[in-house]
């Protein structure tokens, strides 16, 4: 009943009392409701406290509104790339705990009550970035997110002022102006190929004039005969380690293997992949290539319901992991091999990549193993 009264108060006070006198006459009744709600505020979710903050601001009690808002925003985390965000609630699948809808409402409320708060740009940054590697799971959440973004853009002047981008890439310099009414179906992109790819191209400078934020990324596509070193992005990292399983009287032991080590035909090799993320992503593909002289011990595809659920697919030359939901944190995936053919084998990097945002990519280091009889 407390949540229903809080939401009802928010809806009734949404109408302009000058245009809708009926709603204006209800504000006295809403004031009575809010006394009961605030007396039982401990049962409200953060979303509910944000509703109450908007209501109290409309009723003229700004001090209580700010107190409720700070209570709702408690526990915010900051990241220079991801922005300002909150850990998803335990029951985040419930409509009143939807991560995107809640975040959008927080953004609108904070921008209305404290427009100069330093958290506002970071919250907008997270909301835009979240859509890059995820889908918004309901029309309601999508509408709330788009409305909050447009509302903030209008207040900042982003809907009426052009954005000017200054890109310096080696000897190439570009200045591009994007008008607010310009309909763009693709991002601004610059590409070089072949011999034009020089070491100096490894540094890119991007500047922007105008309100709001923009995202930029640089991607290399290459092949090499050298073993790849581990490469992490700003958002995800992937580390791969090889172990030889040794059976002893006190149980099984995993002996670490370094690149260039020798293993014997028939040994059991454990491959472990350590994934670390600074944000959450949907539909991530992790492929772990296999040396030609090795065979998988698992021959069938299927789901593995570990801490990080993944659909596993062994193939002739690699092992695939398909992760439908990759949360923020640290996770481990693993599979096992057996050496079958003597020889020296080079094993390419394991690759983690977002299937719908391919610029979000991480590589493990390459590996060399010698198989002996």
Coordinates of C-alpha atoms in Angstrom, one line a residue:
X1 CA 0.0 0.0 0.0
X2 CA 2.9 2.4 0.7
X3 CA 4.3 1.9 -2.8
X4 CA 0.8 2.4 -4.4
X5 CA 0.3 5.6 -2.4
X6 CA 3.8 6.9 -3.5
X7 CA 3.1 6.2 -7.1
X8 CA -0.4 7.6 -7.0
X9 CA 1.0 10.8 -5.4
X10 CA 3.6 11.0 -8.2
X11 CA 0.9 10.6 -10.9
X12 CA -1.5 13.1 -9.4
X13 CA 1.1 15.8 -8.9
X14 CA 2.4 15.4 -12.5
X15 CA -0.4 17.6 -13.8
X16 CA -0.1 21.3 -13.8
X17 CA -2.6 22.6 -11.3
X18 CA -3.0 25.8 -13.4
X19 CA -4.2 23.8 -16.4
X20 CA -6.0 21.0 -14.4
X21 CA -7.8 22.5 -11.4
X22 CA -9.0 19.0 -10.4
X23 CA -5.5 17.9 -9.9
X24 CA -4.7 21.0 -8.0
X25 CA -7.5 20.4 -5.6
X26 CA -6.1 16.8 -5.0
X27 CA -2.7 18.1 -3.7
X28 CA -4.1 18.6 -0.2
X29 CA -5.1 14.9 -0.2
X30 CA -1.7 14.0 -1.6
X31 CA -0.1 15.8 1.3
X32 CA -2.0 13.5 3.7
X33 CA -0.9 10.4 1.7
X34 CA 2.7 11.5 1.9
X35 CA 2.7 11.8 5.6
X36 CA 1.8 8.1 5.8
X37 CA 4.3 7.2 3.1
X38 CA 7.2 9.1 4.7
X39 CA 6.4 7.5 8.1
X40 CA 6.9 4.1 6.4
X41 CA 9.7 5.0 4.0
X42 CA 11.9 2.1 5.1
X43 CA 9.8 -0.3 3.0
X44 CA 10.3 1.8 -0.2
X45 CA 12.6 0.7 -3.0
X46 CA 15.1 3.3 -4.3
X47 CA 12.7 3.8 -7.2
X48 CA 9.9 4.6 -4.7
X49 CA 12.0 7.1 -2.8
X50 CA 12.8 8.9 -6.1
X51 CA 9.0 9.1 -6.7
X52 CA 8.6 10.6 -3.3
X53 CA 11.4 13.1 -3.9
X54 CA 9.6 14.4 -7.0
X55 CA 6.3 14.6 -5.1
X56 CA 7.8 16.5 -2.2
X57 CA 9.5 19.0 -4.6
X58 CA 6.1 19.6 -6.3
X59 CA 4.5 20.1 -2.9
X60 CA 7.1 22.7 -2.1
X61 CA 9.2 20.8 0.5
X62 CA 12.6 21.0 -1.2
X63 CA 14.6 19.9 1.9
X64 CA 12.7 16.6 2.2
X65 CA 12.8 16.1 -1.5
X66 CA 16.6 16.3 -1.6
X67 CA 16.9 14.1 1.5
X68 CA 14.8 11.4 -0.2
X69 CA 16.7 11.8 -3.5
X70 CA 20.1 11.3 -1.8
X71 CA 18.7 8.2 0.0
X72 CA 17.6 6.8 -3.4
X73 CA 21.0 7.6 -5.0
X74 CA 23.0 6.0 -2.2
X75 CA 25.6 3.4 -3.3
X76 CA 26.4 5.0 -6.7
X77 CA 29.6 3.7 -8.4
X78 CA 31.8 5.7 -10.7
X79 CA 33.9 4.6 -13.6
X80 CA 35.7 7.0 -16.1
X81 CA 34.5 4.9 -19.1
X82 CA 31.2 3.5 -18.0
X83 CA 30.0 6.5 -15.9
X84 CA 27.8 6.6 -12.8
X85 CA 25.7 3.6 -12.1
X86 CA 24.2 1.3 -9.5
X87 CA 24.5 -2.4 -8.9
X88 CA 21.3 -4.1 -10.2
X89 CA 18.9 -4.9 -7.4
X90 CA 18.3 -8.5 -6.3
X91 CA 14.9 -8.6 -8.0
X92 CA 15.9 -6.5 -11.0
X93 CA 13.4 -8.3 -13.3
X94 CA 10.5 -6.8 -11.4
X95 CA 9.0 -3.7 -13.1
X96 CA 9.7 -1.5 -10.2
X97 CA 13.4 -2.5 -10.1
X98 CA 14.1 -2.4 -13.8
X99 CA 17.7 -1.2 -14.0
X100 CA 17.3 1.0 -17.1
X101 CA 13.9 2.5 -16.2
X102 CA 15.1 3.2 -12.7
X103 CA 18.3 4.8 -13.9
X104 CA 16.4 7.0 -16.4
X105 CA 14.1 8.2 -13.6
X106 CA 17.0 8.9 -11.3
X107 CA 18.6 11.0 -14.1
X108 CA 15.5 13.1 -14.7
X109 CA 14.9 13.6 -11.0
X110 CA 18.5 14.7 -10.3
X111 CA 18.6 16.9 -13.3
X112 CA 15.4 18.6 -12.2
X113 CA 16.2 19.1 -8.5
X114 CA 20.0 19.5 -8.7
X115 CA 20.8 20.3 -12.4
X116 CA 24.5 21.2 -11.6
X117 CA 25.2 18.0 -9.7
X118 CA 28.4 16.4 -10.9
X119 CA 26.7 13.0 -11.2
X120 CA 24.4 14.1 -14.0
X121 CA 26.9 13.7 -16.9
X122 CA 28.1 10.4 -15.6
X123 CA 24.5 9.0 -15.3
X124 CA 23.8 10.1 -18.9
X125 CA 27.1 8.4 -20.0
X126 CA 26.1 5.1 -18.4
X127 CA 22.6 5.2 -19.9
X128 CA 24.0 5.8 -23.4
X129 CA 26.8 3.2 -22.9
X130 CA 24.4 0.6 -21.6
X131 CA 22.5 0.6 -24.9
X132 CA 25.7 -0.1 -26.7
X133 CA 26.3 -3.6 -25.4
X134 CA 22.7 -4.5 -24.3
X135 CA 19.1 -4.3 -25.3
X136 CA 16.4 -2.5 -23.3
X137 CA 14.0 -5.2 -22.4
X138 CA 10.7 -3.3 -22.6
X139 CA 9.0 -0.5 -24.5
X140 CA 8.3 1.2 -21.1
X141 CA 12.0 1.2 -20.2
X142 CA 13.0 2.3 -23.7
X143 CA 10.5 5.2 -23.6
X144 CA 11.7 6.2 -20.1
X145 CA 15.4 6.2 -21.2
X146 CA 14.8 8.1 -24.5
X147 CA 12.6 10.7 -22.7
X148 CA 15.2 11.3 -20.0
X149 CA 18.0 11.7 -22.6
X150 CA 15.9 14.1 -24.7
X151 CA 14.9 16.0 -21.6
X152 CA 18.5 16.5 -20.5
X153 CA 19.6 17.3 -24.1
X154 CA 17.0 20.0 -24.3
X155 CA 18.1 21.6 -21.0
X156 CA 21.8 21.5 -22.1
X157 CA 21.0 22.9 -25.5
X158 CA 22.1 19.8 -27.4
X159 CA 18.9 19.8 -29.5
X160 CA 19.6 23.3 -30.8
X161 CA 23.4 23.6 -31.0
X162 CA 25.7 21.8 -33.5
X163 CA 28.5 19.4 -32.4
X164 CA 31.9 20.0 -33.9
X165 CA 34.4 17.1 -33.9
X166 CA 38.2 17.6 -34.3
X167 CA 40.1 14.4 -35.2
X168 CA 43.9 14.2 -35.5
X169 CA 45.2 10.9 -36.8
X170 CA 48.9 11.0 -37.7
X171 CA 49.1 13.6 -40.5
X172 CA 45.4 13.3 -41.2
X173 CA 43.2 16.1 -39.6
X174 CA 39.5 16.3 -39.9
X175 CA 36.9 18.8 -38.6
X176 CA 33.3 17.6 -38.9
X177 CA 30.2 19.5 -37.8
X178 CA 27.0 17.6 -37.0
X179 CA 23.9 19.7 -37.0
X180 CA 21.2 19.0 -34.4
X181 CA 18.6 18.4 -37.2
X182 CA 20.9 16.1 -39.2
X183 CA 19.7 12.5 -39.5
X184 CA 22.7 10.2 -39.2
X185 CA 22.3 6.5 -39.8
X186 CA 26.0 5.6 -39.2
X187 CA 28.7 6.9 -36.9
X188 CA 31.6 9.0 -38.1
X189 CA 34.3 6.7 -39.3
X190 CA 37.8 6.9 -40.7
X191 CA 39.7 3.8 -42.0
X192 CA 43.2 3.1 -43.3
X193 CA 44.4 -0.1 -44.9
X194 CA 47.6 -1.9 -45.9
X195 CA 50.8 0.2 -46.1
X196 CA 49.0 3.3 -44.7
X197 CA 48.9 1.6 -41.3
X198 CA 52.0 2.9 -39.7
X199 CA 53.1 3.0 -36.0
X200 CA 52.1 6.7 -35.9
X201 CA 48.5 5.6 -36.5
X202 CA 48.5 4.1 -33.1
X203 CA 47.6 7.5 -31.5
X204 CA 44.3 9.1 -32.2
X205 CA 43.2 12.5 -30.8
X206 CA 39.5 13.3 -30.7
X207 CA 38.1 16.6 -29.6
X208 CA 34.5 17.9 -29.4
X209 CA 32.9 21.3 -29.1
X210 CA 29.3 21.5 -28.0
X211 CA 27.2 20.3 -25.1
X212 CA 26.7 16.6 -24.3
X213 CA 29.0 13.6 -24.6
X214 CA 30.2 11.4 -27.4
X215 CA 31.9 8.0 -27.6
X216 CA 35.0 7.2 -29.7
X217 CA 36.9 3.9 -30.2
X218 CA 39.8 2.7 -32.3
X219 CA 40.0 -0.8 -33.7
X220 CA 42.9 -2.7 -35.3
X221 CA 42.3 -5.7 -37.6
X222 CA 45.5 -7.6 -38.4
X223 CA 47.2 -10.9 -38.8
X224 CA 50.7 -11.8 -37.6
X225 CA 53.1 -14.8 -37.4
X226 CA 54.1 -13.6 -33.9
X227 CA 52.4 -14.9 -30.8
X228 CA 49.8 -12.4 -29.7
X229 CA 50.3 -10.7 -26.4
X230 CA 47.3 -10.2 -24.0
X231 CA 45.3 -7.1 -24.9
X232 CA 42.6 -5.7 -22.7
X233 CA 40.0 -3.1 -23.7
X234 CA 38.9 -0.3 -21.3
X235 CA 35.9 -2.5 -20.4
X236 CA 36.8 -6.2 -20.6
X237 CA 39.8 -8.3 -20.1
X238 CA 40.5 -12.0 -21.0
X239 CA 43.3 -14.0 -19.5
X240 CA 44.0 -17.6 -20.4
X241 CA 46.0 -20.2 -18.4
X242 CA 46.9 -23.8 -19.2
X243 CA 47.3 -26.5 -16.6
X244 CA 48.3 -30.1 -16.6
X245 CA 46.1 -32.3 -14.4
X246 CA 48.1 -34.6 -12.2
X247 CA 46.5 -37.5 -10.3
X248 CA 48.1 -38.1 -6.9
X249 CA 47.1 -40.0 -3.8
X250 CA 45.7 -36.9 -2.1
X251 CA 43.7 -35.9 -5.1
X252 CA 44.0 -34.1 -8.4
X253 CA 46.5 -31.2 -8.8
X254 CA 46.7 -28.6 -11.5
X255 CA 50.3 -27.8 -12.6
X256 CA 50.6 -24.5 -14.4
X257 CA 52.1 -24.6 -18.0
X258 CA 54.1 -21.8 -19.5
X259 CA 54.4 -21.1 -23.2
X260 CA 57.1 -23.5 -24.7
X261 CA 56.5 -26.2 -22.1
X262 CA 56.3 -29.9 -23.0
X263 CA 53.4 -32.2 -22.4
X264 CA 53.0 -35.9 -23.2
X265 CA 50.5 -37.7 -25.4
X266 CA 47.5 -38.6 -23.3
X267 CA 48.0 -35.9 -20.6
X268 CA 44.9 -34.1 -19.5
X269 CA 45.2 -30.4 -20.1
X270 CA 42.9 -27.9 -18.3
X271 CA 42.3 -24.6 -20.0
X272 CA 40.9 -21.8 -17.9
X273 CA 39.7 -18.4 -19.1
X274 CA 39.4 -15.5 -16.6
X275 CA 37.0 -12.8 -17.7
X276 CA 36.8 -9.4 -16.0
X277 CA 34.3 -6.7 -16.9
X278 CA 33.6 -3.1 -15.9
X279 CA 30.0 -3.2 -17.2
X280 CA 27.4 -5.7 -18.1
X281 CA 26.9 -7.0 -21.7
X282 CA 24.5 -9.3 -23.5
X283 CA 25.3 -11.8 -26.2
X284 CA 29.1 -12.2 -25.9
X285 CA 31.1 -14.7 -27.9
X286 CA 34.3 -16.2 -26.5
X287 CA 36.4 -18.4 -28.8
X288 CA 39.3 -20.4 -27.6
X289 CA 41.4 -21.9 -30.5
X290 CA 43.0 -25.3 -30.1
X291 CA 46.4 -26.6 -31.2
X292 CA 46.2 -29.1 -34.1
X293 CA 47.7 -31.9 -32.0
X294 CA 45.0 -31.7 -29.3
X295 CA 41.5 -33.1 -29.0
X296 CA 38.6 -32.0 -26.7
X297 CA 37.5 -34.3 -23.9
X298 CA 34.0 -32.9 -24.2
X299 CA 32.4 -33.8 -27.6
X300 CA 28.8 -32.5 -27.1
X301 CA 27.4 -29.0 -27.0
X302 CA 25.2 -27.7 -24.2
X303 CA 24.7 -25.3 -21.4
X304 CA 26.9 -25.2 -18.4
X305 CA 25.2 -23.6 -15.4
X306 CA 28.2 -22.3 -13.4
X307 CA 28.6 -18.8 -11.9
X308 CA 28.6 -17.6 -15.5
X309 CA 26.1 -19.6 -17.5
X310 CA 27.4 -20.3 -21.0
X311 CA 26.5 -22.4 -24.0
X312 CA 29.5 -24.5 -24.9
X313 CA 30.3 -25.7 -28.4
X314 CA 33.4 -27.8 -29.2
X315 CA 34.4 -27.7 -32.8
X316 CA 37.3 -29.1 -34.9
X317 CA 39.7 -26.1 -34.4
X318 CA 38.3 -24.2 -31.4
X319 CA 36.0 -24.2 -28.4
X320 CA 33.1 -21.7 -28.4
X321 CA 31.4 -20.1 -25.3
X322 CA 28.2 -18.2 -26.0
X323 CA 27.3 -16.0 -23.0
X324 CA 23.8 -14.4 -23.2
X325 CA 24.4 -12.3 -20.1
X326 CA 27.8 -11.2 -18.8
X327 CA 27.4 -9.2 -15.6
X328 CA 29.9 -6.7 -14.1
X329 CA 32.6 -8.7 -12.2
X330 CA 35.1 -11.5 -12.5
X331 CA 34.3 -14.9 -13.9
X332 CA 35.9 -18.1 -15.0
X333 CA 35.3 -20.5 -17.9
X334 CA 37.1 -23.8 -18.5
X335 CA 37.4 -26.9 -20.7
X336 CA 39.9 -29.7 -21.0
X337 CA 42.1 -31.2 -23.8
X338 CA 44.3 -34.2 -24.5
X339 CA 47.4 -34.1 -26.6
X340 CA 47.2 -36.8 -29.3
X341 CA 50.0 -36.1 -31.8
X342 CA 53.6 -35.4 -31.1
X343 CA 55.0 -32.1 -32.4
X344 CA 55.3 -28.4 -31.7
X345 CA 52.1 -26.4 -31.8
X346 CA 51.3 -22.7 -31.7
X347 CA 47.9 -21.8 -30.3
X348 CA 46.3 -18.5 -31.2
X349 CA 44.8 -16.0 -28.7
X350 CA 41.4 -16.6 -27.1
X351 CA 39.1 -13.7 -28.1
X352 CA 36.1 -12.2 -26.3
X353 CA 33.8 -10.0 -28.3
X354 CA 30.4 -8.5 -28.0
X355 CA 28.3 -9.8 -30.9
X356 CA 26.4 -6.5 -31.4
X357 CA 29.2 -4.1 -30.4
X358 CA 32.3 -5.7 -32.0
X359 CA 34.6 -2.9 -30.9
X360 CA 34.3 -4.2 -27.4
X361 CA 36.9 -6.9 -27.7
X362 CA 39.7 -8.5 -25.6
X363 CA 42.5 -11.0 -26.4
X364 CA 44.4 -13.4 -24.3
X365 CA 48.1 -14.1 -25.0
X366 CA 49.1 -16.8 -27.5
X367 CA 50.6 -20.1 -26.4
X368 CA 53.2 -22.6 -27.6
X369 CA 53.2 -26.2 -26.4
X370 CA 55.4 -29.2 -27.5
X371 CA 53.8 -32.7 -27.4
X372 CA 56.2 -35.6 -26.9
X373 CA 55.5 -39.4 -26.8

